[in-house]
mmCIF file of C-alpha atoms in Angstrom:
data_model
loop_
_atom_site.group_PDB
_atom_site.id
_atom_site.type_symbol
_atom_site.label_atom_id
_atom_site.label_comp_id
_atom_site.label_asym_id
_atom_site.label_seq_id
_atom_site.Cartn_x
_atom_site.Cartn_y
_atom_site.Cartn_z
ATOM 1 C CA MET A 151 134.824 40.346 4.674
ATOM 2 C CA GLU A 152 136.903 42.719 2.580
ATOM 3 C CA ARG A 153 133.705 44.472 1.544
ATOM 4 C CA VAL A 154 132.665 45.037 5.177
ATOM 5 C CA ALA A 155 136.094 46.407 6.071
ATOM 6 C CA GLY A 156 135.981 48.695 3.073
ATOM 7 C CA GLN A 157 132.583 50.041 4.117
ATOM 8 C CA ALA A 158 133.890 50.750 7.634
ATOM 9 C CA ILE A 159 136.920 52.605 6.316
ATOM 10 C CA PHE A 160 134.747 54.534 3.908
ATOM 11 C CA SER A 161 132.242 55.461 6.632
ATOM 12 C CA SER A 162 134.959 56.628 8.985
ATOM 13 C CA THR A 163 136.667 58.620 6.263
ATOM 14 C CA THR A 164 133.435 60.202 5.116
ATOM 15 C CA PHE A 165 132.410 60.983 8.658
ATOM 16 C CA ARG A 166 135.713 62.724 9.303
ATOM 17 C CA GLU A 167 135.741 64.651 6.003
ATOM 18 C CA GLU A 168 132.238 66.023 6.569
ATOM 19 C CA ARG A 169 133.116 67.484 9.995
ATOM 20 C CA GLU A 170 136.858 67.992 9.942
ATOM 21 C CA ALA A 171 136.611 71.710 9.126
ATOM 22 C CA ASP A 172 134.512 72.390 12.227
ATOM 23 C CA TRP A 173 136.898 70.404 14.430
ATOM 24 C CA ALA A 174 139.878 72.307 13.042
ATOM 25 C CA ARG A 175 138.107 75.597 13.682
ATOM 26 C CA LEU A 176 137.278 74.573 17.255
ATOM 27 C CA GLU A 177 140.853 73.446 17.815
ATOM 28 C CA GLU A 178 142.183 76.758 16.535
ATOM 29 C CA LEU A 179 139.939 78.779 18.855
ATOM 30 C CA LEU A 180 140.893 76.604 21.824
ATOM 31 C CA ARG A 181 144.583 76.943 21.007
ATOM 32 C CA ARG A 182 144.285 80.722 21.011
ATOM 33 C CA ALA A 183 142.273 80.721 24.230
ATOM 34 C CA GLU A 184 144.620 78.317 26.015
ATOM 35 C CA GLY A 185 147.583 80.371 24.860
ATOM 36 C CA GLY A 186 146.380 83.264 27.014
ATOM 37 C CA SER A 187 144.865 85.328 24.226
ATOM 38 C CA VAL A 188 141.215 84.992 25.176
ATOM 39 C CA ARG A 189 140.822 88.751 24.935
ATOM 40 C CA ARG A 190 141.766 88.554 21.283
ATOM 41 C CA LEU A 191 138.765 86.370 20.544
ATOM 42 C CA SER A 192 136.064 88.393 18.875
ATOM 43 C CA ASP A 193 132.434 88.333 19.898
ATOM 44 C CA GLU A 194 131.755 86.119 16.899
ATOM 45 C CA ASP A 195 134.465 83.693 18.048
ATOM 46 C CA LEU A 196 132.993 83.521 21.548
ATOM 47 C CA LEU A 197 129.535 82.849 20.139
ATOM 48 C CA GLU A 198 130.915 80.249 17.754
ATOM 49 C CA LEU A 199 132.756 78.268 20.425
ATOM 50 C CA PRO A 200 129.774 76.659 22.205
ATOM 51 C CA VAL A 201 128.182 75.827 18.824
ATOM 52 C CA LEU A 202 131.342 74.066 17.670
ATOM 53 C CA TYR A 203 131.648 72.346 21.064
ATOM 54 C CA ARG A 204 128.144 70.904 20.833
ATOM 55 C CA SER A 205 128.786 69.834 17.244
ATOM 56 C CA ALA A 206 131.972 68.010 18.282
ATOM 57 C CA LEU A 207 130.140 66.442 21.212
ATOM 58 C CA SER A 208 127.428 65.187 18.874
ATOM 59 C CA ALA A 209 130.052 63.766 16.529
ATOM 60 C CA LEU A 210 131.666 61.976 19.466
ATOM 61 C CA SER A 211 128.355 60.374 20.414
ATOM 62 C CA VAL A 212 127.829 59.160 16.840
ATOM 63 C CA ALA A 213 131.391 57.855 16.620
ATOM 64 C CA ARG A 214 130.948 55.874 19.821
ATOM 65 C CA ALA A 215 127.529 54.545 18.843
ATOM 66 C CA THR A 216 128.665 53.372 15.394
ATOM 67 C CA SER A 217 132.027 52.032 16.622
ATOM 68 C CA LEU A 218 134.175 54.119 14.316
ATOM 69 C CA ASP A 219 137.941 53.837 14.629
ATOM 70 C CA MET A 220 139.392 54.335 18.090
ATOM 71 C CA ALA A 221 141.865 56.989 16.994
ATOM 72 C CA LEU A 222 139.015 59.229 15.866
ATOM 73 C CA ILE A 223 137.111 58.659 19.110
ATOM 74 C CA ALA A 224 140.204 59.458 21.192
ATOM 75 C CA TYR A 225 140.783 62.648 19.212
ATOM 76 C CA LEU A 226 137.184 63.805 19.693
ATOM 77 C CA GLU A 227 137.263 62.988 23.414
ATOM 78 C CA GLY A 228 140.340 65.154 23.883
ATOM 79 C CA LEU A 229 138.871 67.987 21.845
ATOM 80 C CA CYS A 230 135.546 67.916 23.690
ATOM 81 C CA THR A 231 137.264 67.849 27.083
ATOM 82 C CA ARG A 232 139.305 70.930 26.244
ATOM 83 C CA ALA A 233 136.240 72.719 24.928
ATOM 84 C CA TYR A 234 134.183 71.778 27.988
ATOM 85 C CA PHE A 235 136.638 73.416 30.379
ATOM 86 C CA PHE A 236 136.665 76.552 28.281
ATOM 87 C CA VAL A 237 132.878 76.797 27.840
ATOM 88 C CA TYR A 238 131.854 75.789 31.358
ATOM 89 C CA GLY A 239 135.024 76.066 33.424
ATOM 90 C CA VAL A 240 135.947 78.875 35.827
ATOM 91 C CA ARG A 241 138.041 81.419 33.952
ATOM 92 C CA THR A 242 138.262 84.129 36.551
ATOM 93 C CA SER A 243 141.581 84.945 38.169
ATOM 94 C CA PHE A 244 142.175 84.756 41.928
ATOM 95 C CA GLY A 245 142.004 88.530 42.148
ATOM 96 C CA GLN A 246 138.657 88.642 40.355
ATOM 97 C CA ARG A 247 137.311 85.855 42.540
ATOM 98 C CA ALA A 248 138.493 87.621 45.705
ATOM 99 C CA MET A 249 136.938 90.887 44.525
ATOM 100 C CA HIS A 250 133.627 89.141 43.867
ATOM 101 C CA PHE A 251 133.770 87.575 47.323
ATOM 102 C CA PHE A 252 134.213 90.903 49.103
ATOM 103 C CA THR A 253 131.769 92.857 46.938
ATOM 104 C CA ASN A 254 129.053 90.253 46.656
ATOM 105 C CA ASP A 255 129.373 86.805 48.237
ATOM 106 C CA TRP A 256 130.326 87.729 51.794
ATOM 107 C CA PRO A 257 127.844 90.589 52.422
ATOM 108 C CA ALA A 258 125.093 88.552 50.727
ATOM 109 C CA ALA A 259 125.806 85.577 53.033
ATOM 110 C CA VAL A 260 125.738 87.853 56.096
ATOM 111 C CA ARG A 261 122.415 89.339 55.020
ATOM 112 C CA ARG A 262 120.927 85.857 54.635
ATOM 113 C CA ILE A 263 121.663 85.076 58.303
ATOM 114 C CA TRP A 264 120.413 88.364 59.755
ATOM 115 C CA ARG A 265 117.828 86.664 61.983
ATOM 116 C CA GLU A 266 120.431 84.351 63.484
ATOM 117 C CA THR A 267 122.750 87.343 63.931
ATOM 118 C CA LEU A 268 120.136 89.090 66.057
ATOM 119 C CA ILE A 269 119.642 85.907 68.102
ATOM 120 C CA ALA A 270 123.394 85.574 68.669
ATOM 121 C CA ILE A 271 123.614 89.205 69.800
ATOM 122 C CA VAL A 272 120.690 88.718 72.195
ATOM 123 C CA LEU A 273 122.336 85.595 73.663
ATOM 124 C CA MET A 274 125.610 87.439 74.196
ATOM 125 C CA LEU A 275 123.808 90.367 75.794
ATOM 126 C CA ALA A 276 121.913 87.985 78.069
ATOM 127 C CA GLY A 277 125.190 86.420 79.212
ATOM 128 C CA THR A 278 126.764 89.840 79.690
ATOM 129 C CA ILE A 279 123.893 91.186 81.774
ATOM 130 C CA ALA A 280 123.623 88.021 83.871
ATOM 131 C CA ALA A 281 127.349 87.942 84.662
ATOM 132 C CA TYR A 282 127.399 91.681 85.329
ATOM 133 C CA LEU A 283 124.593 91.395 87.864
ATOM 134 C CA LEU A 284 126.154 88.345 89.515
ATOM 135 C CA VAL A 285 129.605 89.907 89.905
ATOM 136 C CA SER A 286 128.196 93.271 90.970
ATOM 137 C CA ASN A 287 126.206 91.637 93.753
ATOM 138 C CA ASP A 288 128.830 89.089 94.723
ATOM 139 C CA PRO A 289 132.417 89.707 93.472
ATOM 140 C CA SER A 290 133.342 86.086 94.170
ATOM 141 C CA TRP A 291 131.449 85.194 90.971
ATOM 142 C CA PHE A 292 134.261 86.854 88.997
ATOM 143 C CA ASN A 293 136.646 84.006 89.769
ATOM 144 C CA ALA A 294 133.942 81.486 88.942
ATOM 145 C CA ILE A 295 133.396 82.968 85.478
ATOM 146 C CA ILE A 296 136.870 84.142 84.454
ATOM 147 C CA PRO A 297 139.524 81.378 84.195
ATOM 148 C CA SER A 298 142.106 81.644 86.966
ATOM 149 C CA GLY A 299 145.004 81.875 84.522
ATOM 150 C CA LEU A 300 143.419 84.888 82.918
ATOM 151 C CA ALA A 301 142.257 86.708 86.035
ATOM 152 C CA ALA A 302 145.690 86.847 87.700
ATOM 153 C CA GLU A 303 145.951 90.055 89.760
ATOM 154 C CA ARG A 304 142.846 91.560 88.135
ATOM 155 C CA GLY A 305 140.540 89.920 90.562
ATOM 156 C CA PRO A 306 138.047 91.554 92.910
ATOM 157 C CA ASP A 307 140.924 92.514 95.232
ATOM 158 C CA ALA A 308 142.677 94.707 92.655
ATOM 159 C CA THR A 309 142.762 98.440 93.373
ATOM 160 C CA ALA A 310 141.242 101.050 91.068
ATOM 161 C CA GLU A 311 144.707 102.491 90.398
ATOM 162 C CA ALA A 312 146.054 99.135 89.317
ATOM 163 C CA LEU A 313 143.083 98.536 87.027
ATOM 164 C CA ARG A 314 143.332 102.043 85.546
ATOM 165 C CA ALA A 315 146.992 101.522 84.757
ATOM 166 C CA THR A 316 146.155 98.443 82.693
ATOM 167 C CA LEU A 317 143.880 100.515 80.452
ATOM 168 C CA TYR A 318 146.566 102.949 79.323
ATOM 169 C CA ASP A 319 149.909 101.258 79.901
ATOM 170 C CA ASP A 320 151.333 100.240 76.508
ATOM 171 C CA ASN A 321 153.896 97.939 78.061
ATOM 172 C CA GLU A 322 153.134 94.546 76.500
ATOM 173 C CA ARG A 323 154.280 92.880 79.670
ATOM 174 C CA ASN A 324 151.438 94.355 81.643
ATOM 175 C CA GLY A 325 148.605 92.147 82.705
ATOM 176 C CA LEU A 326 146.053 93.661 80.330
ATOM 177 C CA GLY A 327 148.322 93.015 77.361
ATOM 178 C CA VAL A 328 148.313 89.370 78.310
ATOM 179 C CA PHE A 329 144.584 89.570 78.729
ATOM 180 C CA ALA A 330 144.219 91.145 75.270
ATOM 181 C CA THR A 331 146.234 88.353 73.694
ATOM 182 C CA TYR A 332 144.183 85.790 75.526
ATOM 183 C CA LEU A 333 140.968 87.544 74.520
ATOM 184 C CA PHE A 334 141.902 87.507 70.826
ATOM 185 C CA THR A 335 142.861 83.839 70.935
ATOM 186 C CA HIS A 336 139.798 83.031 72.974
ATOM 187 C CA ASN A 337 137.479 84.882 70.600
ATOM 188 C CA ALA A 338 138.997 83.223 67.546
ATOM 189 C CA GLN A 339 138.459 79.827 69.160
ATOM 190 C CA VAL A 340 134.916 80.759 70.177
ATOM 191 C CA SER A 341 134.161 81.823 66.597
ATOM 192 C CA ILE A 342 135.432 78.597 65.108
ATOM 193 C CA PHE A 343 133.690 76.404 67.677
ATOM 194 C CA ALA A 344 130.455 78.390 67.381
ATOM 195 C CA PHE A 345 130.423 77.663 63.665
ATOM 196 C CA ALA A 346 131.606 74.068 63.841
ATOM 197 C CA LEU A 347 129.213 73.024 66.617
ATOM 198 C CA GLY A 348 126.210 74.392 64.789
ATOM 199 C CA PHE A 349 125.577 70.910 63.404
ATOM 200 C CA ALA A 350 124.591 69.799 66.939
ATOM 201 C CA PHE A 351 121.245 71.556 66.421
ATOM 202 C CA GLY A 352 122.829 74.890 67.386
ATOM 203 C CA VAL A 353 122.713 74.185 71.127
ATOM 204 C CA PRO A 354 126.496 74.351 71.817
ATOM 205 C CA THR A 355 126.652 77.459 69.667
ATOM 206 C CA ALA A 356 123.989 79.179 71.776
ATOM 207 C CA LEU A 357 125.805 78.213 74.979
ATOM 208 C CA LEU A 358 129.080 79.584 73.635
ATOM 209 C CA MET A 359 127.409 82.892 72.837
ATOM 210 C CA VAL A 360 126.059 83.115 76.391
ATOM 211 C CA TYR A 361 129.401 82.167 77.948
ATOM 212 C CA ASN A 362 131.326 84.642 75.849
ATOM 213 C CA GLY A 363 128.934 87.349 76.943
ATOM 214 C CA ALA A 364 129.371 86.223 80.552
ATOM 215 C CA ILE A 365 133.141 86.732 80.394
ATOM 216 C CA LEU A 366 132.571 90.211 79.065
ATOM 217 C CA GLY A 367 129.959 90.971 81.725
ATOM 218 C CA ALA A 368 132.198 89.836 84.586
ATOM 219 C CA PHE A 369 135.043 91.923 83.276
ATOM 220 C CA VAL A 370 132.837 94.991 82.867
ATOM 221 C CA ALA A 371 131.439 94.599 86.389
ATOM 222 C CA LEU A 372 134.947 94.529 87.853
ATOM 223 C CA PHE A 373 135.890 97.849 86.263
ATOM 224 C CA VAL A 374 132.517 99.529 86.769
ATOM 225 C CA ASP A 375 132.622 98.733 90.466
ATOM 226 C CA ASN A 376 135.946 100.586 90.592
ATOM 227 C CA GLY A 377 134.596 103.635 88.719
ATOM 228 C CA LEU A 378 136.285 102.760 85.411
ATOM 229 C CA GLY A 379 133.315 101.762 83.259
ATOM 230 C CA PHE A 380 133.679 104.597 80.729
ATOM 231 C CA GLU A 381 137.435 104.069 80.397
ATOM 232 C CA LEU A 382 136.981 100.328 79.946
ATOM 233 C CA GLY A 383 134.367 100.914 77.240
ATOM 234 C CA GLY A 384 136.836 102.887 75.120
ATOM 235 C CA TRP A 385 139.594 100.328 75.643
ATOM 236 C CA LEU A 386 137.318 97.433 74.817
ATOM 237 C CA LEU A 387 135.267 98.827 71.946
ATOM 238 C CA ILE A 388 138.105 100.172 69.817
ATOM 239 C CA HIS A 389 138.668 96.608 68.711
ATOM 240 C CA GLY A 390 135.623 94.968 70.286
ATOM 241 C CA SER A 391 133.169 96.643 67.897
ATOM 242 C CA THR A 392 134.765 94.546 65.161
ATOM 243 C CA GLU A 393 135.670 91.497 67.225
ATOM 244 C CA LEU A 394 132.336 91.079 68.990
ATOM 245 C CA PHE A 395 130.522 91.613 65.696
ATOM 246 C CA ALA A 396 132.645 88.859 64.178
ATOM 247 C CA ILE A 397 131.808 86.506 67.053
ATOM 248 C CA ALA A 398 128.112 87.259 66.647
ATOM 249 C CA LEU A 399 128.357 86.438 62.940
ATOM 250 C CA ALA A 400 130.185 83.189 63.688
ATOM 251 C CA GLY A 401 127.469 82.274 66.183
ATOM 252 C CA ALA A 402 124.845 83.201 63.594
ATOM 253 C CA ALA A 403 126.539 80.915 61.059
ATOM 254 C CA GLY A 404 126.397 78.008 63.516
ATOM 255 C CA LEU A 405 122.796 78.762 64.462
ATOM 256 C CA HIS A 406 121.859 78.966 60.788
ATOM 257 C CA ILE A 407 123.085 75.417 60.219
ATOM 258 C CA GLY A 408 121.464 74.154 63.424
ATOM 259 C CA THR A 409 118.055 75.662 62.684
ATOM 260 C CA LYS A 410 118.072 74.343 59.121
ATOM 261 C CA ILE A 411 118.731 70.843 60.433
ATOM 262 C CA ILE A 412 115.850 71.158 62.901
ATOM 263 C CA PHE A 413 113.513 72.895 60.427
ATOM 264 C CA PRO A 414 114.534 71.741 56.940
ATOM 265 C CA GLY A 415 111.263 72.858 55.346
ATOM 266 C CA MET A 416 110.502 71.067 52.081
ATOM 267 C CA GLU A 417 114.066 69.817 51.730
ATOM 268 C CA SER A 418 115.665 66.759 53.294
ATOM 269 C CA ARG A 419 117.716 67.503 56.414
ATOM 270 C CA LEU A 420 120.913 66.658 54.561
ATOM 271 C CA ALA A 421 120.085 68.964 51.649
ATOM 272 C CA ALA A 422 119.037 71.778 54.005
ATOM 273 C CA ALA A 423 122.221 71.358 56.052
ATOM 274 C CA ARG A 424 124.340 71.348 52.907
ATOM 275 C CA ARG A 425 122.757 74.549 51.609
ATOM 276 C CA ALA A 426 122.958 76.262 54.996
ATOM 277 C CA GLY A 427 126.575 75.112 55.315
ATOM 278 C CA ARG A 428 127.523 76.901 52.101
ATOM 279 C CA THR A 429 126.037 80.185 53.337
ATOM 280 C CA ALA A 430 127.550 79.778 56.805
ATOM 281 C CA ALA A 431 130.985 78.872 55.452
ATOM 282 C CA THR A 432 131.023 81.973 53.254
ATOM 283 C CA ALA A 433 130.136 84.132 56.251
ATOM 284 C CA MET A 434 132.845 82.405 58.326
ATOM 285 C CA ILE A 435 135.590 83.152 55.818
ATOM 286 C CA GLY A 436 134.697 86.805 56.273
ATOM 287 C CA VAL A 437 134.682 86.401 60.046
ATOM 288 C CA ILE A 438 138.354 85.439 59.888
ATOM 289 C CA VAL A 439 139.030 88.654 57.979
ATOM 290 C CA MET A 440 137.160 90.645 60.643
ATOM 291 C CA LEU A 441 139.178 89.010 63.413
ATOM 292 C CA LEU A 442 142.373 89.995 61.631
ATOM 293 C CA PHE A 443 141.121 93.590 61.491
ATOM 294 C CA ALA A 444 140.266 93.405 65.182
ATOM 295 C CA GLY A 445 143.752 92.058 65.885
ATOM 296 C CA LEU A 446 145.337 95.036 64.137
ATOM 297 C CA LEU A 447 143.142 97.464 66.070
ATOM 298 C CA GLU A 448 143.939 95.656 69.271
ATOM 299 C CA GLY A 449 147.653 95.427 68.630
ATOM 300 C CA PHE A 450 148.227 98.948 67.332
ATOM 301 C CA GLY A 451 145.180 101.192 67.764
ATOM 302 C CA ARG A 452 144.586 100.391 71.399
ATOM 303 C CA GLN A 453 148.276 100.703 72.254
ATOM 304 C CA LEU A 454 148.908 103.948 70.378
ATOM 305 C CA ILE A 455 145.620 105.714 71.131
ATOM 306 C CA THR A 456 144.990 106.386 74.802
ATOM 307 C CA ASP A 457 142.356 109.122 74.561
ATOM 308 C CA ASP A 458 138.979 107.707 75.570
ATOM 309 C CA TRP A 459 136.870 109.761 73.159
ATOM 310 C CA THR A 460 139.131 108.918 70.236
ATOM 311 C CA ARG A 461 138.794 105.247 71.106
ATOM 312 C CA TYR A 462 135.007 105.584 71.164
ATOM 313 C CA ALA A 463 135.032 107.488 67.863
ATOM 314 C CA ILE A 464 137.062 104.763 66.152
ATOM 315 C CA ALA A 465 134.801 102.084 67.609
ATOM 316 C CA ALA A 466 131.676 103.875 66.335
ATOM 317 C CA ALA A 467 133.237 104.402 62.903
ATOM 318 C CA MET A 468 134.194 100.738 62.617
ATOM 319 C CA PHE A 469 130.750 99.556 63.677
ATOM 320 C CA ALA A 470 129.032 101.938 61.233
ATOM 321 C CA THR A 471 131.370 100.811 58.462
ATOM 322 C CA TRP A 472 130.632 97.132 59.016
ATOM 323 C CA CYS A 473 126.874 97.764 59.179
ATOM 324 C CA ALA A 474 126.959 99.808 55.973
ATOM 325 C CA TYR A 475 129.114 97.217 54.250
ATOM 326 C CA PHE A 476 126.826 94.347 55.152
ATOM 327 C CA TYR A 477 123.334 95.778 55.162
ATOM 328 C CA VAL A 478 123.109 98.822 52.871
ATOM 329 C CA PRO A 479 121.569 97.685 49.543
ATOM 330 C CA ARG A 480 123.763 97.990 46.494
ATOM 331 C CA LEU A 481 122.947 98.747 42.901
ATOM 332 C CA GLY A 482 122.780 95.565 40.864
ATOM 333 C CA ASP A 483 122.532 93.399 43.956
ATOM 334 C CA GLY A 484 119.784 91.328 42.426
ATOM 335 C CA GLU A 485 118.534 90.258 45.869
ATOM 336 C CA HIS A 486 114.931 90.428 46.899
#
């Protein structure tokens, strides 16, 4: 019995002595890295770390398999855990991660859903044209499409002078200011619902795109019929070029999930939905950023800038900027 115990102690001691130098070296490198001095690690240190980690991991497996003393196993487990997080863990800062999102992840996700983006735009245009034709031919359709709380005095009975005043009056108490606030809230809700309801095979998302276009079409018809189409375009597009683009992307994100569930290809529906959800969620995070931009343009640009051509120029510049940001290839993109 004493002989067996002696062999165990000897084996454990020998095992430790043969590898203790490597463990000490790994512990030293980890201590320096965890102390915030990763940049002080040389290239040789960085290359040595994964080798030492795998060596410690191998020693841990042997120690467990041969039932060496528990203190040694606990020490190796702690050492390997620390090394794992350094070798495989995320070591980028929030700023670096945010920079990577805006320079790579977001535009790449938007490019991957370009087909769905075109579909969403077509659906919105279809709703806009349909509502425009309906209201132009029969103004009573305006009240059927626009919620009564939103329409207020801007119904078919409003005069051209009253409608014109709402396009240039910067008094936040005016009716159009209320409408603008409603429109921003409404569009944010539409964006979120369009994304979230994509799991229902994309059908609710498609309907939301059509309905959102219908609201726009009814509104446009009201002003065009009163000779204010050009003026409304400047008022709407100064922020709408960003906001409507964001809504189209949100709809595209929902449609992307819905189509992947219907047509999963070689994957299971769950796997296809999970992969599509990651792309769509990345695009949606960016949509929130776009809506914030649109809110700033709506809250300040539209109120401070009343010249129609300047409004159109800003709208065109914003649209061109977003298109260039999303779709112009970049060096080192690595996408095919």
